[in-house]
N, CA, C and O atoms as a printed pandas DataFrame, in Angstrom:
     atom_number atom_name residue_name chain_id  residue_number  x_coord  y_coord  z_coord
0              1         N          UNK        A               1    0.242  -30.747  -16.331
1              2        CA          UNK        A               1    1.510  -30.417  -15.686
2              3         C          UNK        A               1    1.307  -29.416  -14.559
3              4         O          UNK        A               1    2.272  -29.046  -13.890
4              5         N          UNK        A               2    0.085  -28.970  -14.332
5              6        CA          UNK        A               2   -0.170  -28.007  -13.274
6              7         C          UNK        A               2   -0.158  -28.636  -11.885
7              8         O          UNK        A               2    0.001  -27.933  -10.887
8              9         N          UNK        A               3   -0.326  -29.954  -11.815
9             10        CA          UNK        A               3   -0.404  -30.612  -10.520
10            11         C          UNK        A               3    0.931  -30.594   -9.789
11            12         O          UNK        A               3    0.992  -30.170   -8.635
12            13         N          UNK        A               4    1.997  -31.043  -10.434
13            14        CA          UNK        A               4    3.317  -31.105   -9.811
14            15         C          UNK        A               4    4.107  -29.876  -10.234
15            16         O          UNK        A               4    4.315  -29.647  -11.426
16            17         N          UNK        A               5    4.547  -29.081   -9.259
17            18        CA          UNK        A               5    5.260  -27.841   -9.585
18            19         C          UNK        A               5    6.725  -28.117   -9.914
19            20         O          UNK        A               5    7.186  -27.778  -11.005
20            21         N          UNK        A               6    7.456  -28.722   -8.994
21            22        CA          UNK        A               6    8.873  -28.999   -9.226
22            23         C          UNK        A               6    9.381  -29.996   -8.188
23            24         O          UNK        A               6    8.807  -30.115   -7.106
24            25         N          UNK        A               7   10.467  -30.717   -8.521
25            26        CA          UNK        A               7   11.049  -31.632   -7.535
26            27         C          UNK        A               7   11.832  -30.859   -6.470
27            28         O          UNK        A               7   12.357  -29.777   -6.733
28            29         N          UNK        A               8   11.901  -31.417   -5.295
29            30        CA          UNK        A               8   12.631  -30.809   -4.188
30            31         C          UNK        A               8   13.934  -31.571   -4.014
31            32         O          UNK        A               8   13.924  -32.793   -3.865
32            33         N          UNK        A               9   15.052  -30.861   -4.031
33            34        CA          UNK        A               9   16.359  -31.492   -3.856
34            35         C          UNK        A               9   17.057  -30.879   -2.647
35            36         O          UNK        A               9   17.622  -29.788   -2.726
36            37         N          UNK        A              10   17.009  -31.595   -1.534
37            38        CA          UNK        A              10   17.718  -31.222   -0.319
38            39         C          UNK        A              10   18.531  -32.434    0.123
39            40         O          UNK        A              10   18.483  -33.480   -0.524
40            41         N          UNK        A              11   19.265  -32.305    1.203
41            42        CA          UNK        A              11   20.051  -33.439    1.699
42            43         C          UNK        A              11   19.143  -34.611    2.063
43            44         O          UNK        A              11   19.458  -35.761    1.757
44            45         N          UNK        A              12   18.035  -34.324    2.707
45            46        CA          UNK        A              12   17.127  -35.394    3.113
46            47         C          UNK        A              12   16.488  -36.066    1.895
47            48         O          UNK        A              12   16.388  -37.293    1.853
48            49         N          UNK        A              13   16.057  -35.287    0.913
49            50        CA          UNK        A              13   15.396  -35.888   -0.248
50            51         C          UNK        A              13   16.373  -36.693   -1.096
51            52         O          UNK        A              13   15.975  -37.657   -1.751
52            53         N          UNK        A              14   17.634  -36.313   -1.091
53            54        CA          UNK        A              14   18.629  -37.107   -1.819
54            55         C          UNK        A              14   18.846  -38.448   -1.121
55            56         O          UNK        A              14   19.053  -39.463   -1.786
56            57         N          UNK        A              15   18.799  -38.463    0.222
57            58        CA          UNK        A              15   18.868  -39.740    0.942
58            59         C          UNK        A              15   17.643  -40.601    0.662
59            60         O          UNK        A              15   17.753  -41.825    0.590
60            61         N          UNK        A              16   16.476  -39.977    0.504
61            62        CA          UNK        A              16   15.257  -40.724    0.216
62            63         C          UNK        A              16   15.278  -41.347   -1.176
63            64         O          UNK        A              16   14.585  -42.335   -1.418
64            65         N          UNK        A              17   16.064  -40.782   -2.095
65            66        CA          UNK        A              17   16.158  -41.350   -3.439
66            67         C          UNK        A              17   16.719  -42.774   -3.397
67            68         O          UNK        A              17   16.382  -43.598   -4.248
68            69         N          UNK        A              18   17.571  -43.066   -2.415
69            70        CA          UNK        A              18   18.113  -44.411   -2.271
70            71         C          UNK        A              18   17.029  -45.417   -1.914
71            72         O          UNK        A              18   17.160  -46.601   -2.225
72            73         N          UNK        A              19   15.949  -44.961   -1.258
73            74        CA          UNK        A              19   14.827  -45.824   -0.898
74            75         C          UNK        A              19   13.724  -45.791   -1.958
75            76         O          UNK        A              19   12.619  -46.282   -1.725
76            77         N          UNK        A              20   14.024  -45.215   -3.117
77            78        CA          UNK        A              20   13.085  -45.095   -4.233
78            79         C          UNK        A              20   11.902  -44.198   -3.856
79            80         O          UNK        A              20   10.760  -44.471   -4.228
80            81         N          UNK        A              21   12.193  -43.110   -3.103
81            82        CA          UNK        A              21   11.181  -42.136   -2.709
82            83         C          UNK        A              21   11.539  -40.793   -3.334
83            84         O          UNK        A              21   12.679  -40.339   -3.232
84            85         N          UNK        A              22   10.576  -40.168   -3.973
85            86        CA          UNK        A              22   10.773  -38.906   -4.668
86            87         C          UNK        A              22    9.922  -37.838   -4.009
87            88         O          UNK        A              22    8.769  -38.086   -3.656
88            89         N          UNK        A              23   10.492  -36.639   -3.839
89            90        CA          UNK        A              23    9.805  -35.544   -3.167
90            91         C          UNK        A              23    9.587  -34.412   -4.151
91            92         O          UNK        A              23   10.491  -34.047   -4.903
92            93         N          UNK        A              24    8.373  -33.853   -4.142
93            94        CA          UNK        A              24    8.083  -32.721   -5.011
94            95         C          UNK        A              24    7.014  -31.851   -4.374
95            96         O          UNK        A              24    6.217  -32.314   -3.558
96            97         N          UNK        A              25    7.010  -30.585   -4.761
97            98        CA          UNK        A              25    5.968  -29.662   -4.339
98            99         C          UNK        A              25    4.846  -29.715   -5.362
99           100         O          UNK        A              25    5.091  -29.742   -6.567
100          101         N          UNK        A              26    3.623  -29.728   -4.875
101          102        CA          UNK        A              26    2.460  -29.857   -5.752
102          103         C          UNK        A              26    1.474  -28.735   -5.448
103          104         O          UNK        A              26    1.637  -27.978   -4.491
104          105         N          UNK        A              27    0.459  -28.650   -6.280
105          106        CA          UNK        A              27   -0.597  -27.673   -6.103
106          107         C          UNK        A              27   -1.294  -27.913   -4.767
107          108         O          UNK        A              27   -1.534  -29.061   -4.393
108          109         N          UNK        A              28   -1.620  -26.847   -4.046
109          110        CA          UNK        A              28   -2.188  -26.952   -2.708
110          111         C          UNK        A              28   -3.543  -27.649   -2.713
111          112         O          UNK        A              28   -3.881  -28.326   -1.742
112          113         N          UNK        A              29   -4.312  -27.504   -3.758
113          114        CA          UNK        A              29   -5.660  -28.073   -3.803
114          115         C          UNK        A              29   -5.705  -29.475   -4.405
115          116         O          UNK        A              29   -6.780  -30.068   -4.497
116          117         N          UNK        A              30   -4.570  -30.009   -4.813
117          118        CA          UNK        A              30   -4.540  -31.349   -5.397
118          119         C          UNK        A              30   -4.688  -32.407   -4.311
119          120         O          UNK        A              30   -4.212  -32.230   -3.190
120          121         N          UNK        A              31   -5.348  -33.503   -4.652
121          122        CA          UNK        A              31   -5.498  -34.602   -3.715
122          123         C          UNK        A              31   -4.472  -35.683   -4.019
123          124         O          UNK        A              31   -3.821  -35.665   -5.063
124          125         N          UNK        A              32   -4.337  -36.631   -3.086
125          126        CA          UNK        A              32   -3.383  -37.717   -3.272
126          127         C          UNK        A              32   -3.739  -38.569   -4.479
127          128         O          UNK        A              32   -2.854  -38.976   -5.232
128          129         N          UNK        A              33   -5.016  -38.840   -4.669
129          130        CA          UNK        A              33   -5.416  -39.690   -5.797
130          131         C          UNK        A              33   -5.155  -39.002   -7.125
131          132         O          UNK        A              33   -4.744  -39.655   -8.085
132          133         N          UNK        A              34   -5.387  -37.688   -7.201
133          134        CA          UNK        A              34   -5.098  -36.948   -8.438
134          135         C          UNK        A              34   -3.610  -36.994   -8.760
135          136         O          UNK        A              34   -3.221  -37.236   -9.903
136          137         N          UNK        A              35   -2.782  -36.760   -7.745
137          138        CA          UNK        A              35   -1.334  -36.765   -7.955
138          139         C          UNK        A              35   -0.866  -38.162   -8.339
139          140         O          UNK        A              35   -0.030  -38.307   -9.230
140          141         N          UNK        A              36   -1.387  -39.184   -7.683
141          142        CA          UNK        A              36   -0.991  -40.560   -7.984
142          143         C          UNK        A              36   -1.325  -40.918   -9.427
143          144         O          UNK        A              36   -0.486  -41.475  -10.135
144          145         N          UNK        A              37   -2.527  -40.609   -9.865
145          146        CA          UNK        A              37   -2.925  -40.913  -11.238
146          147         C          UNK        A              37   -2.068  -40.142  -12.237
147          148         O          UNK        A              37   -1.674  -40.684  -13.270
148          149         N          UNK        A              38   -1.781  -38.879  -11.931
149          150        CA          UNK        A              38   -0.984  -38.058  -12.848
150          151         C          UNK        A              38    0.437  -38.602  -12.960
151          152         O          UNK        A              38    0.971  -38.710  -14.064
152          153         N          UNK        A              39    1.062  -38.948  -11.818
153          154        CA          UNK        A              39    2.430  -39.475  -11.818
154          155         C          UNK        A              39    2.490  -40.789  -12.585
155          156         O          UNK        A              39    3.401  -40.995  -13.386
156          157         N          UNK        A              40    1.531  -41.679  -12.351
157          158        CA          UNK        A              40    1.543  -42.984  -13.022
158          159         C          UNK        A              40    1.365  -42.843  -14.528
159          160         O          UNK        A              40    2.000  -43.573  -15.288
160          161         N          UNK        A              41    0.518  -41.925  -14.976
161          162        CA          UNK        A              41    0.317  -41.738  -16.413
162          163         C          UNK        A              41    1.506  -41.042  -17.071
163          164         O          UNK        A              41    1.979  -41.478  -18.121
164          165         N          UNK        A              42    1.992  -39.960  -16.457
165          166        CA          UNK        A              42    3.018  -39.137  -17.097
166          167         C          UNK        A              42    4.373  -39.841  -17.150
167          168         O          UNK        A              42    5.053  -39.787  -18.175
168          169         N          UNK        A              43    4.779  -40.505  -16.055
169          170        CA          UNK        A              43    6.093  -41.137  -15.995
170          171         C          UNK        A              43    6.062  -42.635  -16.254
171          172         O          UNK        A              43    7.116  -43.267  -16.323
172          173         N          UNK        A              44    4.864  -43.222  -16.400
173          174        CA          UNK        A              44    4.708  -44.651  -16.672
174          175         C          UNK        A              44    5.370  -45.494  -15.580
175          176         O          UNK        A              44    6.182  -46.374  -15.866
176          177         N          UNK        A              45    5.006  -45.209  -14.317
177          178        CA          UNK        A              45    5.539  -45.922  -13.158
178          179         C          UNK        A              45    4.372  -46.396  -12.300
179          180         O          UNK        A              45    3.225  -46.021  -12.545
180          181         N          UNK        A              46    4.661  -47.221  -11.293
181          182        CA          UNK        A              46    3.666  -47.683  -10.335
182          183         C          UNK        A              46    3.977  -47.089   -8.961
183          184         O          UNK        A              46    5.072  -47.280   -8.431
184          185         N          UNK        A              47    3.021  -46.374   -8.393
185          186        CA          UNK        A              47    3.194  -45.743   -7.092
186          187         C          UNK        A              47    2.740  -46.716   -6.011
187          188         O          UNK        A              47    1.637  -47.258   -6.073
188          189         N          UNK        A              48    3.605  -46.932   -5.017
189          190        CA          UNK        A              48    3.282  -47.848   -3.934
190          191         C          UNK        A              48    2.633  -47.096   -2.763
191          192         O          UNK        A              48    1.648  -47.570   -2.196
192          193         N          UNK        A              49    3.179  -45.925   -2.400
193          194        CA          UNK        A              49    2.653  -45.156   -1.272
194          195         C          UNK        A              49    2.909  -43.678   -1.488
195          196         O          UNK        A              49    3.802  -43.290   -2.241
196          197         N          UNK        A              50    2.110  -42.851   -0.811
197          198        CA          UNK        A              50    2.280  -41.402   -0.891
198          199         C          UNK        A              50    2.062  -40.796    0.490
199          200         O          UNK        A              50    1.140  -41.179    1.211
200          201         N          UNK        A              51    2.912  -39.857    0.843
201          202        CA          UNK        A              51    2.765  -39.078    2.069
202          203         C          UNK        A              51    2.751  -37.608    1.688
203          204         O          UNK        A              51    3.436  -37.199    0.751
204          205         N          UNK        A              52    1.976  -36.818    2.408
205          206        CA          UNK        A              52    1.921  -35.394    2.099
206          207         C          UNK        A              52    1.911  -34.587    3.385
207          208         O          UNK        A              52    1.467  -35.059    4.431
208          209         N          UNK        A              53    2.406  -33.368    3.288
209          210        CA          UNK        A              53    2.312  -32.427    4.389
210          211         C          UNK        A              53    2.390  -31.016    3.840
211          212         O          UNK        A              53    2.889  -30.785    2.739
212          213         N          UNK        A              54    1.884  -30.066    4.636
213          214        CA          UNK        A              54    1.920  -28.663    4.251
214          215         C          UNK        A              54    2.817  -27.916    5.228
215          216         O          UNK        A              54    2.412  -27.648    6.359
216          217         N          UNK        A              55    4.036  -27.576    4.804
217          218        CA          UNK        A              55    4.918  -26.814    5.695
218          219         C          UNK        A              55    4.312  -25.450    5.999
219          220         O          UNK        A              55    3.588  -24.903    5.167
220          221         N          UNK        A              56    4.592  -24.890    7.173
221          222        CA          UNK        A              56    4.018  -23.587    7.513
222          223         C          UNK        A              56    4.594  -22.482    6.642
223          224         O          UNK        A              56    5.774  -22.508    6.291
224          225         N          UNK        A              57    3.753  -21.508    6.294
225          226        CA          UNK        A              57    4.202  -20.370    5.492
226          227         C          UNK        A              57    5.003  -19.404    6.343
227          228         O          UNK        A              57    4.729  -19.234    7.531
228          229         N          UNK        A              58    5.985  -18.779    5.738
229          230        CA          UNK        A              58    6.805  -17.824    6.470
230          231         C          UNK        A              58    6.116  -16.462    6.499
231          232         O          UNK        A              58    5.431  -16.092    5.546
232          233         N          UNK        A              59    6.296  -15.718    7.586
233          234        CA          UNK        A              59    5.702  -14.395    7.701
234          235         C          UNK        A              59    6.489  -13.398    6.868
235          236         O          UNK        A              59    7.720  -13.418    6.853
236          237         N          UNK        A              60    5.776  -12.540    6.183
237          238        CA          UNK        A              60    6.390  -11.481    5.384
238          239         C          UNK        A              60    5.812  -10.145    5.831
239          240         O          UNK        A              60    4.605  -10.028    6.043
240          241         N          UNK        A              61    6.661   -9.148    5.974
241          242        CA          UNK        A              61    6.205   -7.820    6.378
242          243         C          UNK        A              61    6.444   -6.836    5.237
243          244         O          UNK        A              61    7.546   -6.734    4.696
244          245         N          UNK        A              62    5.384   -6.118    4.889
245          246        CA          UNK        A              62    5.480   -5.036    3.905
246          247         C          UNK        A              62    4.913   -3.801    4.586
247          248         O          UNK        A              62    3.702   -3.580    4.584
248          249         N          UNK        A              63    5.793   -2.998    5.167
249          250        CA          UNK        A              63    5.352   -1.846    5.935
250          251         C          UNK        A              63    4.622   -2.306    7.182
251          252         O          UNK        A              63    5.112   -3.172    7.908
252          253         N          UNK        A              64    3.446   -1.728    7.438
253          254        CA          UNK        A              64    2.701   -2.126    8.639
254          255         C          UNK        A              64    1.901   -3.418    8.463
255          256         O          UNK        A              64    1.322   -3.919    9.426
256          257         N          UNK        A              65    1.863   -3.954    7.263
257          258        CA          UNK        A              65    1.052   -5.132    6.989
258          259         C          UNK        A              65    1.901   -6.393    7.117
259          260         O          UNK        A              65    2.993   -6.481    6.555
260          261         N          UNK        A              66    1.385   -7.366    7.864
261          262        CA          UNK        A              66    2.064   -8.654    8.004
262          263         C          UNK        A              66    1.258   -9.687    7.222
263          264         O          UNK        A              66    0.065   -9.871    7.462
264          265         N          UNK        A              67    1.919  -10.350    6.294
265          266        CA          UNK        A              67    1.260  -11.379    5.505
266          267         C          UNK        A              67    2.050  -12.670    5.582
267          268         O          UNK        A              67    2.979  -12.792    6.380
268          269         N          UNK        A              68    1.679  -13.631    4.753
269          270        CA          UNK        A              68    2.346  -14.917    4.716
270          271         C          UNK        A              68    2.777  -15.222    3.294
271          272         O          UNK        A              68    2.146  -14.784    2.333
272          273         N          UNK        A              69    3.852  -15.974    3.170
273          274        CA          UNK        A              69    4.300  -16.390    1.847
274          275         C          UNK        A              69    3.333  -17.438    1.304
275          276         O          UNK        A              69    2.495  -17.958    2.041
276          277         N          UNK        A              70    3.449  -17.739    0.040
277          278        CA          UNK        A              70    2.551  -18.682   -0.606
278          279         C          UNK        A              70    2.747  -20.059    0.001
279          280         O          UNK        A              70    3.876  -20.528    0.143
280          281         N          UNK        A              71    1.638  -20.711    0.361
281          282        CA          UNK        A              71    1.711  -22.041    0.933
282          283         C          UNK        A              71    1.700  -23.077   -0.181
283          284         O          UNK        A              71    1.215  -22.812   -1.281
284          285         N          UNK        A              72    2.221  -24.225    0.102
285          286        CA          UNK        A              72    2.287  -25.298   -0.873
286          287         C          UNK        A              72    2.162  -26.620   -0.145
287          288         O          UNK        A              72    2.240  -26.678    1.082
288          289         N          UNK        A              73    1.970  -27.664   -0.900
289          290        CA          UNK        A              73    1.878  -29.017   -0.362
290          291         C          UNK        A              73    3.072  -29.799   -0.872
291          292         O          UNK        A              73    3.420  -29.704   -2.050
292          293         N          UNK        A              74    3.697  -30.562   -0.009
293          294        CA          UNK        A              74    4.854  -31.367   -0.393
294          295         C          UNK        A              74    4.474  -32.837   -0.337
295          296         O          UNK        A              74    3.930  -33.309    0.662
296          297         N          UNK        A              75    4.762  -33.560   -1.418
297          298        CA          UNK        A              75    4.427  -34.981   -1.512
298          299         C          UNK        A              75    5.710  -35.808   -1.530
299          300         O          UNK        A              75    6.677  -35.459   -2.208
300          301         N          UNK        A              76    5.706  -36.904   -0.780
301          302        CA          UNK        A              76    6.785  -37.888   -0.834
302          303         C          UNK        A              76    6.178  -39.131   -1.461
303          304         O          UNK        A              76    5.301  -39.767   -0.876
304          305         N          UNK        A              77    6.647  -39.474   -2.648
305          306        CA          UNK        A              77    6.068  -40.543   -3.452
306          307         C          UNK        A              77    7.017  -41.732   -3.425
307          308         O          UNK        A              77    8.183  -41.603   -3.798
308          309         N          UNK        A              78    6.528  -42.888   -2.988
309          310        CA          UNK        A              78    7.313  -44.113   -2.965
310          311         C          UNK        A              78    6.907  -44.963   -4.155
311          312         O          UNK        A              78    5.733  -45.298   -4.317
312          313         N          UNK        A              79    7.884  -45.313   -4.994
313          314        CA          UNK        A              79    7.629  -46.133   -6.176
314          315         C          UNK        A              79    7.945  -47.593   -5.882
315          316         O          UNK        A              79    8.726  -47.907   -4.984
316          317         N          UNK        A              80    7.330  -48.471   -6.648
317          318        CA          UNK        A              80    7.654  -49.896   -6.531
318          319         C          UNK        A              80    9.062  -50.139   -7.042
319          320         O          UNK        A              80    9.586  -49.352   -7.830
320          321         N          UNK        A              81    9.674  -51.225   -6.595
321          322        CA          UNK        A              81   11.051  -51.512   -7.005
322          323         C          UNK        A              81   11.086  -51.774   -8.510
323          324         O          UNK        A              81   10.181  -52.395   -9.068
324          325         N          UNK        A              82   12.132  -51.297   -9.142
325          326        CA          UNK        A              82   12.289  -51.451  -10.582
326          327         C          UNK        A              82   11.839  -50.232  -11.370
327          328         O          UNK        A              82   12.114  -50.146  -12.567
328          329         N          UNK        A              83   11.148  -49.279  -10.728
329          330        CA          UNK        A              83   10.681  -48.065  -11.392
330          331         C          UNK        A              83   11.499  -46.876  -10.908
331          332         O          UNK        A              83   12.008  -46.880   -9.787
332          333         N          UNK        A              84   11.623  -45.862  -11.752
333          334        CA          UNK        A              84   12.306  -44.636  -11.356
334          335         C          UNK        A              84   11.764  -43.476  -12.176
335          336         O          UNK        A              84   11.166  -43.669  -13.234
336          337         N          UNK        A              85   11.985  -42.265  -11.667
337          338        CA          UNK        A              85   11.562  -41.039  -12.338
338          339         C          UNK        A              85   12.818  -40.242  -12.659
339          340         O          UNK        A              85   13.629  -40.007  -11.763
340          341         N          UNK        A              86   13.008  -39.816  -13.913
341          342        CA          UNK        A              86   14.164  -38.973  -14.239
342          343         C          UNK        A              86   13.951  -37.569  -13.677
343          344         O          UNK        A              86   12.964  -36.913  -14.009
344          345         N          UNK        A              87   14.870  -37.106  -12.830
345          346        CA          UNK        A              87   14.729  -35.789  -12.225
346          347         C          UNK        A              87   15.190  -34.673  -13.131
347          348         O          UNK        A              87   14.641  -33.572  -13.085
348          349         N          UNK        A              88   16.193  -34.937  -13.958
349          350        CA          UNK        A              88   16.729  -33.917  -14.839
350          351         C          UNK        A              88   16.638  -34.395  -16.272
351          352         O          UNK        A              88   16.787  -35.585  -16.553
352          353         N          UNK        A              89   16.393  -33.461  -17.175
353          354        CA          UNK        A              89   16.346  -33.839  -18.593
354          355         C          UNK        A              89   17.771  -33.964  -19.119
355          356         O          UNK        A              89   18.707  -33.474  -18.488
356          357         N          UNK        A              90   17.944  -34.610  -20.261
357          358        CA          UNK        A              90   19.268  -34.836  -20.832
358          359         C          UNK        A              90   19.761  -33.652  -21.660
359          360         O          UNK        A              90   20.813  -33.748  -22.291
360          361         N          UNK        A              91   19.037  -32.555  -21.675
361          362        CA          UNK        A              91   19.418  -31.396  -22.494
362          363         C          UNK        A              91   20.594  -30.654  -21.918
363          364         O          UNK        A              91   21.036  -29.658  -22.490
C-alpha cells in the first residue's frame, strides 16, 4: 500500500472518471510498471494505459532559508471498459 498514497479529487479528475480514468498521487520513486502491477493485483482490474507527471514543488520560506515542499508523482490510470475502482469505502 506504500505505492499509491491517495486518490486525487478535483474538477478535472471527476470529469476524467466519466472516461474511466482514475488519478492518484503515488510514491516519487515508483515506476509505471510497479504501479500497474500493484493496481491490477489489489483492485482486480485491467489497466489499459498510464500517464504520469511530477508537478513542481511549491517554495516554502522558513526565516532566511528557502526550501521546497515535498514532491510527488501523479498518475492517470485508464482502465479497460467494464472495470472500475471504488474510490470511497462503504463505512
